[in-house]
Amino acid sequence: MLYGPRDVRSEERPDPTIVEPTDAIIRLSATCVCGSDLWPYRGVDPVTQPVPMGHEYCGIVEEVGSAVRNIKPGQFVVGSFFASDNTCAICTAGYQSSCLHRQPGAPTGAQAAYARIPLADGTLVATPDLPPADLIPSLLAASDVLGTGWFAAVAAEAGPGKTVAVVGDGAVGLLGILAAKQLGAERIIAMSRHADRQALAREFGATDIITERGDEGVARVKDMTGGLGVHSVIEAVGTPESMMQAIRATRPGGHVGFVGVLHDVEIPGREYFFSHVHLHGGPAPVRRFLPALLDLIWNRKINPGKVFDLTLPLDQVAEGYRAMDERRAIKALLLP
Ligand SMILES: [Zn+2]
Ligand SMILES: [Zn+2]
């Protein structure tokens, strides 16, 4: 529960129960702290009452409501931060995070032992069997950071022959690198100034590292691309500086995939008009990618769980927030 700025507490609460007939209750195998949880933690997003936290989850179905047809108790499932019916016109077009019946993916909070998941049939994707323990961090990563990084890479049109720059070296940026590599990008420039994150960036597929930021970072990208800028930028921060860095590092005709939750960003209209840069982003429709991502993980083609560099019991959740806030950890895994 988040009570206010830098005040996270682990406490006993009643177990969630089925509310709607389309709900499922899952017992979480693992959960985690998200970079976006740091916005309210730091007081940037105001907190007026204690709120249950967490929106990234995977685990075993305990119980389903009377209208749930496809998800069954005993299955291991992954869902994302928005629940969606996966049948409306917006979902079938691949934008489940704007579903006409969108709800929070885990309204009771996913930093918990149990969670209620609305619209279970549309939201949850089951693995072929119960996973071995070593796959659980990667399956959990699919719930948000992998799915979000993947959407950013797709939105940025990363692919064969493309040079991709990645702004942001948190878990989403790092997994955007992994996604760009999987999608066949030729060259991937990671913008990072932390040695441990640079190492993981290289492991995930980065070919170049730039430590400069802002206009200097843009100048370095231009130097490396014959003055043109890159074809694709993945923006995984959400600040005015990072967003303008992304747009200015992109060549005319190129694409920015932006998935950092924008805070106080204003894009100068006239500069943007003349940039010829495509912008596409927003809350990632993770559900679109989940079946393919679970398959890649199940078959051990990718190992996105490597972004978890701190594992804590759930009751030490406050230390997970502190470690991420102080950038001592990339991402904290919590075990209920
Ligand atoms: Zn998240
Ligand atoms: Zn829908």
GROMACS .gro file of C-alpha atoms and ligand atoms in nm:
model
  338
    1MET     CA    1   0.000   0.000   0.000
    2LEU     CA    2   0.125   0.348  -0.086
    3TYR     CA    3   0.027   0.594   0.187
    4GLY     CA    4   0.208   0.898   0.053
    5PRO     CA    5   0.542   1.006  -0.090
    6ARG     CA    6   0.811   0.745  -0.004
    7ASP     CA    7   0.571   0.568   0.235
    8VAL     CA    8   0.512   0.211   0.112
    9ARG     CA    9   0.384  -0.042   0.365
   10SER     CA   10   0.326  -0.414   0.360
   11GLU     CA   11   0.009  -0.497   0.549
   12GLU     CA   12  -0.255  -0.769   0.588
   13ARG     CA   13  -0.565  -0.709   0.378
   14PRO     CA   14  -0.867  -0.929   0.302
   15ASP     CA   15  -0.815  -1.170   0.012
   16PRO     CA   16  -0.985  -1.050  -0.308
   17THR     CA   17  -1.303  -1.229  -0.412
   18ILE     CA   18  -1.497  -1.265  -0.737
   19VAL     CA   19  -1.701  -0.946  -0.794
   20GLU     CA   20  -1.812  -0.980  -1.157
   21PRO     CA   21  -1.888  -1.316  -1.322
   22THR     CA   22  -1.608  -1.243  -1.572
   23ASP     CA   23  -1.342  -1.216  -1.296
   24ALA     CA   24  -1.067  -1.458  -1.202
   25ILE     CA   25  -0.870  -1.477  -0.879
   26ILE     CA   26  -0.504  -1.564  -0.920
   27ARG     CA   27  -0.240  -1.662  -0.667
   28LEU     CA   28   0.070  -1.470  -0.770
   29SER     CA   29   0.389  -1.666  -0.833
   30ALA     CA   30   0.585  -1.341  -0.850
   31THR     CA   31   0.521  -0.969  -0.881
   32CYS     CA   32   0.739  -0.659  -0.902
   33VAL     CA   33   0.785  -0.286  -0.874
   34CYS     CA   34   0.745  -0.084  -1.195
   35GLY     CA   35   0.932   0.230  -1.296
   36SER     CA   36   0.589   0.394  -1.331
   37ASP     CA   37   0.517   0.315  -0.962
   38LEU     CA   38   0.794   0.565  -0.886
   39TRP     CA   39   0.587   0.860  -1.015
   40PRO     CA   40   0.338   0.843  -0.721
   41TYR     CA   41   0.613   0.715  -0.488
   42ARG     CA   42   0.811   1.033  -0.553
   43GLY     CA   43   0.499   1.246  -0.511
   44VAL     CA   44   0.495   1.353  -0.878
   45ASP     CA   45   0.151   1.191  -0.909
   46PRO     CA   46  -0.040   1.292  -0.593
   47VAL     CA   47  -0.164   1.027  -0.346
   48THR     CA   48  -0.465   1.137  -0.137
   49GLN     CA   49  -0.550   0.803   0.027
   50PRO     CA   50  -0.372   0.469   0.079
   51VAL     CA   51  -0.367   0.284  -0.255
   52PRO     CA   52  -0.295  -0.081  -0.330
   53MET     CA   53   0.003  -0.087  -0.567
   54GLY     CA   54   0.128  -0.310  -0.845
   55HIS     CA   55   0.005  -0.397  -1.192
   56GLU     CA   56   0.250  -0.664  -1.315
   57TYR     CA   57   0.154  -1.022  -1.238
   58CYS     CA   58   0.167  -1.387  -1.326
   59GLY     CA   59   0.044  -1.685  -1.131
   60ILE     CA   60  -0.197  -1.970  -1.091
   61VAL     CA   61  -0.571  -1.935  -1.133
   62GLU     CA   62  -0.750  -2.013  -0.805
   63GLU     CA   63  -1.109  -1.943  -0.898
   64VAL     CA   64  -1.310  -1.807  -1.190
   65GLY     CA   65  -1.649  -1.636  -1.213
   66SER     CA   66  -1.953  -1.809  -1.363
   67ALA     CA   67  -1.916  -1.639  -1.704
   68VAL     CA   68  -1.549  -1.730  -1.757
   69ARG     CA   69  -1.520  -1.991  -2.034
   70ASN     CA   70  -1.156  -2.033  -2.138
   71ILE     CA   71  -0.949  -1.964  -1.829
   72LYS     CA   72  -0.953  -2.253  -1.581
   73PRO     CA   73  -0.844  -2.299  -1.219
   74GLY     CA   74  -0.494  -2.448  -1.202
   75GLN     CA   75  -0.366  -2.277  -1.518
   76PHE     CA   76  -0.057  -2.055  -1.504
   77VAL     CA   77  -0.149  -1.721  -1.657
   78VAL     CA   78  -0.001  -1.384  -1.748
   79GLY     CA   79  -0.202  -1.066  -1.800
   80SER     CA   80  -0.119  -0.699  -1.829
   81PHE     CA   81  -0.193  -0.369  -1.658
   82PHE     CA   82  -0.522  -0.316  -1.841
   83ALA     CA   83  -0.797  -0.574  -1.848
   84SER     CA   84  -0.962  -0.599  -2.189
   85ASP     CA   85  -1.240  -0.806  -2.346
   86ASN     CA   86  -1.019  -0.879  -2.650
   87THR     CA   87  -1.334  -0.887  -2.868
   88CYS     CA   88  -1.439  -0.523  -2.930
   89ALA     CA   89  -1.343  -0.333  -3.246
   90ILE     CA   90  -1.050  -0.161  -3.072
   91CYS     CA   91  -0.913  -0.485  -2.925
   92THR     CA   92  -0.939  -0.678  -3.251
   93ALA     CA   93  -0.743  -0.396  -3.416
   94GLY     CA   94  -0.464  -0.463  -3.164
   95TYR     CA   95  -0.520  -0.178  -2.917
   96GLN     CA   96  -0.642  -0.373  -2.613
   97SER     CA   97  -0.510  -0.102  -2.380
   98SER     CA   98  -0.785   0.124  -2.524
   99CYS     CA   99  -1.052  -0.151  -2.505
  100LEU     CA  100  -1.407  -0.014  -2.495
  101HIS     CA  101  -1.446  -0.210  -2.167
  102ARG     CA  102  -1.100  -0.132  -2.033
  103GLN     CA  103  -1.044  -0.170  -1.659
  104PRO     CA  104  -0.734  -0.177  -1.440
  105GLY     CA  105  -0.564  -0.514  -1.489
  106ALA     CA  106  -0.533  -0.583  -1.118
  107PRO     CA  107  -0.771  -0.343  -0.938
  108THR     CA  108  -0.695  -0.498  -0.598
  109GLY     CA  109  -0.321  -0.437  -0.652
  110ALA     CA  110  -0.071  -0.688  -0.790
  111GLN     CA  111   0.196  -0.636  -0.523
  112ALA     CA  112   0.007  -0.897  -0.326
  113ALA     CA  113  -0.031  -1.271  -0.275
  114TYR     CA  114  -0.368  -1.280  -0.454
  115ALA     CA  115  -0.524  -1.055  -0.716
  116ARG     CA  116  -0.862  -1.015  -0.881
  117ILE     CA  117  -0.836  -0.995  -1.259
  118PRO     CA  118  -1.140  -0.855  -1.448
  119LEU     CA  119  -1.244  -0.981  -1.794
  120ALA     CA  120  -1.038  -1.296  -1.736
  121ASP     CA  121  -1.106  -1.458  -2.074
  122GLY     CA  122  -0.993  -1.151  -2.265
  123THR     CA  123  -0.712  -1.044  -2.035
  124LEU     CA  124  -0.525  -1.360  -1.935
  125VAL     CA  125  -0.307  -1.584  -2.150
  126ALA     CA  126  -0.218  -1.931  -2.019
  127THR     CA  127   0.115  -2.108  -2.066
  128PRO     CA  128   0.109  -2.464  -2.210
  129ASP     CA  129   0.182  -2.611  -1.866
  130LEU     CA  130   0.302  -2.501  -1.523
  131PRO     CA  131   0.637  -2.329  -1.585
  132PRO     CA  132   0.969  -2.429  -1.429
  133ALA     CA  133   1.074  -2.181  -1.160
  134ASP     CA  134   1.355  -2.031  -1.368
  135LEU     CA  135   1.110  -1.909  -1.634
  136ILE     CA  136   0.889  -1.717  -1.389
  137PRO     CA  137   1.090  -1.389  -1.392
  138SER     CA  138   1.074  -1.380  -1.773
  139LEU     CA  139   0.701  -1.460  -1.776
  140LEU     CA  140   0.647  -1.181  -1.524
  141ALA     CA  141   0.848  -0.943  -1.745
  142ALA     CA  142   0.604  -1.018  -2.029
  143SER     CA  143   0.323  -0.870  -1.815
  144ASP     CA  144   0.449  -0.517  -1.869
  145VAL     CA  145   0.811  -0.424  -1.933
  146LEU     CA  146   0.874  -0.674  -2.213
  147GLY     CA  147   0.535  -0.614  -2.372
  148THR     CA  148   0.583  -0.238  -2.342
  149GLY     CA  149   0.937  -0.244  -2.482
  150TRP     CA  150   0.813  -0.465  -2.764
  151PHE     CA  151   0.528  -0.228  -2.850
  152ALA     CA  152   0.775   0.064  -2.849
  153ALA     CA  153   0.999  -0.121  -3.096
  154VAL     CA  154   0.702  -0.205  -3.320
  155ALA     CA  155   0.570   0.153  -3.298
  156ALA     CA  156   0.919   0.280  -3.388
  157GLU     CA  157   0.916   0.040  -3.686
  158ALA     CA  158   1.239  -0.128  -3.578
  159GLY     CA  159   1.331  -0.399  -3.827
  160PRO     CA  160   1.581  -0.521  -4.086
  161GLY     CA  161   1.809  -0.250  -4.222
  162LYS     CA  162   1.705  -0.005  -3.950
  163THR     CA  163   1.920   0.183  -3.703
  164VAL     CA  164   1.740   0.218  -3.371
  165ALA     CA  165   1.826   0.446  -3.078
  166VAL     CA  166   1.687   0.377  -2.731
  167VAL     CA  167   1.634   0.665  -2.486
  168GLY     CA  168   1.608   0.532  -2.130
  169ASP     CA  169   1.802   0.247  -1.969
  170GLY     CA  170   1.535   0.122  -1.729
  171ALA     CA  171   1.376  -0.219  -1.776
  172VAL     CA  172   1.149  -0.100  -2.060
  173GLY     CA  173   1.434   0.063  -2.255
  174LEU     CA  174   1.653  -0.244  -2.208
  175LEU     CA  175   1.375  -0.474  -2.327
  176GLY     CA  176   1.310  -0.237  -2.617
  177ILE     CA  177   1.666  -0.323  -2.720
  178LEU     CA  178   1.586  -0.694  -2.692
  179ALA     CA  179   1.272  -0.640  -2.901
  180ALA     CA  180   1.452  -0.437  -3.169
  181LYS     CA  181   1.712  -0.714  -3.196
  182GLN     CA  182   1.442  -0.982  -3.226
  183LEU     CA  183   1.266  -0.773  -3.492
  184GLY     CA  184   1.588  -0.773  -3.695
  185ALA     CA  185   1.726  -0.421  -3.645
  186GLU     CA  186   2.073  -0.380  -3.794
  187ARG     CA  187   2.223  -0.137  -3.546
  188ILE     CA  188   2.096  -0.052  -3.196
  189ILE     CA  189   2.228   0.249  -3.007
  190ALA     CA  190   2.165   0.243  -2.632
  191MET     CA  191   2.172   0.580  -2.455
  192SER     CA  192   2.293   0.499  -2.105
  193ARG     CA  193   2.552   0.618  -1.857
  194HIS     CA  194   2.540   0.328  -1.608
  195ALA     CA  195   2.798   0.050  -1.654
  196ASP     CA  196   2.572  -0.233  -1.532
  197ARG     CA  197   2.287  -0.125  -1.759
  198GLN     CA  198   2.524  -0.081  -2.055
  199ALA     CA  199   2.639  -0.441  -2.005
  200LEU     CA  200   2.282  -0.571  -2.009
  201ALA     CA  201   2.203  -0.348  -2.309
  202ARG     CA  202   2.489  -0.513  -2.500
  203GLU     CA  203   2.375  -0.858  -2.392
  204PHE     CA  204   2.024  -0.780  -2.523
  205GLY     CA  205   2.160  -0.664  -2.860
  206ALA     CA  206   2.288  -0.305  -2.840
  207THR     CA  207   2.573  -0.247  -3.087
  208ASP     CA  208   2.669   0.102  -2.966
  209ILE     CA  209   2.646   0.297  -2.641
  210ILE     CA  210   2.609   0.675  -2.609
  211THR     CA  211   2.653   0.835  -2.268
  212GLU     CA  212   2.562   1.193  -2.367
  213ARG     CA  213   2.209   1.323  -2.311
  214GLY     CA  214   1.988   1.597  -2.449
  215ASP     CA  215   2.126   1.800  -2.741
  216GLU     CA  216   2.472   1.644  -2.695
  217GLY     CA  217   2.316   1.299  -2.721
  218VAL     CA  218   2.132   1.405  -3.036
  219ALA     CA  219   2.459   1.537  -3.185
  220ARG     CA  220   2.632   1.203  -3.114
  221VAL     CA  221   2.348   1.010  -3.282
  222LYS     CA  222   2.371   1.239  -3.585
  223ASP     CA  223   2.752   1.189  -3.597
  224MET     CA  224   2.701   0.813  -3.603
  225THR     CA  225   2.442   0.822  -3.882
  226GLY     CA  226   2.603   1.048  -4.142
  227GLY     CA  227   2.419   1.354  -4.006
  228LEU     CA  228   2.075   1.201  -4.073
  229GLY     CA  229   1.958   1.069  -3.737
  230VAL     CA  230   1.825   0.718  -3.684
  231HIS     CA  231   1.528   0.550  -3.850
  232SER     CA  232   1.369   0.454  -3.519
  233VAL     CA  233   1.377   0.579  -3.162
  234ILE     CA  234   1.235   0.401  -2.860
  235GLU     CA  235   1.147   0.657  -2.591
  236ALA     CA  236   1.114   0.491  -2.250
  237VAL     CA  237   1.136   0.778  -2.001
  238GLY     CA  238   0.857   1.035  -2.048
  239THR     CA  239   1.022   1.365  -1.954
  240PRO     CA  240   1.036   1.678  -2.172
  241GLU     CA  241   1.411   1.628  -2.221
  242SER     CA  242   1.388   1.261  -2.319
  243MET     CA  243   1.095   1.314  -2.556
  244MET     CA  244   1.265   1.599  -2.742
  245GLN     CA  245   1.588   1.399  -2.750
  246ALA     CA  246   1.391   1.117  -2.916
  247ILE     CA  247   1.223   1.339  -3.176
  248ARG     CA  248   1.543   1.528  -3.261
  249ALA     CA  249   1.750   1.209  -3.296
  250THR     CA  250   1.506   1.072  -3.557
  251ARG     CA  251   1.565   1.133  -3.929
  252PRO     CA  252   1.289   1.282  -4.146
  253GLY     CA  253   1.045   1.001  -4.227
  254GLY     CA  254   1.154   0.805  -3.919
  255HIS     CA  255   0.945   0.683  -3.628
  256VAL     CA  256   0.943   0.738  -3.252
  257GLY     CA  257   0.776   0.474  -3.036
  258PHE     CA  258   0.710   0.642  -2.700
  259VAL     CA  259   0.604   0.443  -2.395
  260GLY     CA  260   0.740   0.639  -2.099
  261VAL     CA  261   0.431   0.791  -1.933
  262LEU     CA  262   0.458   1.155  -2.047
  263HIS     CA  263   0.486   1.410  -1.768
  264ASP     CA  264   0.474   1.783  -1.851
  265VAL     CA  265   0.580   1.723  -2.211
  266GLU     CA  266   0.492   1.993  -2.462
  267ILE     CA  267   0.609   1.945  -2.818
  268PRO     CA  268   0.679   2.271  -3.008
  269GLY     CA  269   0.433   2.253  -3.297
  270ARG     CA  270   0.636   2.432  -3.560
  271GLU     CA  271   0.954   2.231  -3.495
  272TYR     CA  272   0.750   1.913  -3.504
  273PHE     CA  273   0.571   2.017  -3.825
  274PHE     CA  274   0.900   2.046  -4.010
  275SER     CA  275   1.053   1.731  -3.858
  276HIS     CA  276   0.864   1.474  -4.069
  277VAL     CA  277   0.886   1.237  -3.773
  278HIS     CA  278   0.608   0.985  -3.700
  279LEU     CA  279   0.506   0.962  -3.334
  280HIS     CA  280   0.322   0.659  -3.202
  281GLY     CA  281   0.297   0.537  -2.846
  282GLY     CA  282   0.094   0.543  -2.530
  283PRO     CA  283   0.004   0.264  -2.288
  284ALA     CA  284   0.123  -0.049  -2.464
  285PRO     CA  285  -0.137  -0.298  -2.585
  286VAL     CA  286   0.064  -0.574  -2.417
  287ARG     CA  287  -0.220  -0.823  -2.471
  288ARG     CA  288  -0.158  -0.806  -2.850
  289PHE     CA  289   0.193  -0.942  -2.803
  290LEU     CA  290   0.146  -1.179  -2.508
  291PRO     CA  291   0.089  -1.507  -2.699
  292ALA     CA  292   0.401  -1.457  -2.913
  293LEU     CA  293   0.610  -1.337  -2.618
  294LEU     CA  294   0.508  -1.628  -2.395
  295ASP     CA  295   0.601  -1.862  -2.678
  296LEU     CA  296   0.949  -1.706  -2.715
  297ILE     CA  297   1.003  -1.735  -2.339
  298TRP     CA  298   0.863  -2.089  -2.315
  299ASN     CA  299   1.101  -2.201  -2.590
  300ARG     CA  300   1.390  -2.015  -2.423
  301LYS     CA  301   1.456  -1.790  -2.722
  302ILE     CA  302   1.470  -1.477  -2.504
  303ASN     CA  303   1.552  -1.417  -2.138
  304PRO     CA  304   1.387  -1.085  -2.043
  305GLY     CA  305   1.382  -1.186  -1.674
  306LYS     CA  306   1.743  -1.065  -1.658
  307VAL     CA  307   1.614  -0.713  -1.590
  308PHE     CA  308   1.531  -0.826  -1.235
  309ASP     CA  309   1.852  -0.762  -1.044
  310LEU     CA  310   1.697  -0.760  -0.697
  311THR     CA  311   1.469  -1.026  -0.545
  312LEU     CA  312   1.288  -0.963  -0.216
  313PRO     CA  313   1.011  -1.123  -0.015
  314LEU     CA  314   0.688  -0.932  -0.068
  315ASP     CA  315   0.686  -0.796   0.288
  316GLN     CA  316   1.011  -0.609   0.208
  317VAL     CA  317   0.840  -0.425  -0.079
  318ALA     CA  318   0.944  -0.086   0.063
  319GLU     CA  319   1.311  -0.175   0.008
  320GLY     CA  320   1.228  -0.261  -0.354
  321TYR     CA  321   1.089   0.089  -0.409
  322ARG     CA  322   1.387   0.250  -0.233
  323ALA     CA  323   1.640   0.052  -0.439
  324MET     CA  324   1.473   0.148  -0.765
  325ASP     CA  325   1.422   0.510  -0.661
  326GLU     CA  326   1.793   0.537  -0.578
  327ARG     CA  327   1.880   0.351  -0.900
  328ARG     CA  328   2.056   0.077  -0.700
  329ALA     CA  329   1.834  -0.174  -0.879
  330ILE     CA  330   1.696  -0.186  -1.233
  331LYS     CA  331   1.386  -0.376  -1.125
  332ALA     CA  332   1.281  -0.548  -0.803
  333LEU     CA  333   1.112  -0.890  -0.814
  334LEU     CA  334   0.883  -0.963  -0.517
  335LEU     CA  335   0.799  -1.312  -0.397
  336PRO     CA  336   0.468  -1.348  -0.208
  337ZN      ZN  337   0.458  -0.152  -1.506
  338ZN      ZN  338  -1.203  -0.456  -2.618
   0.00000   0.00000   0.00000
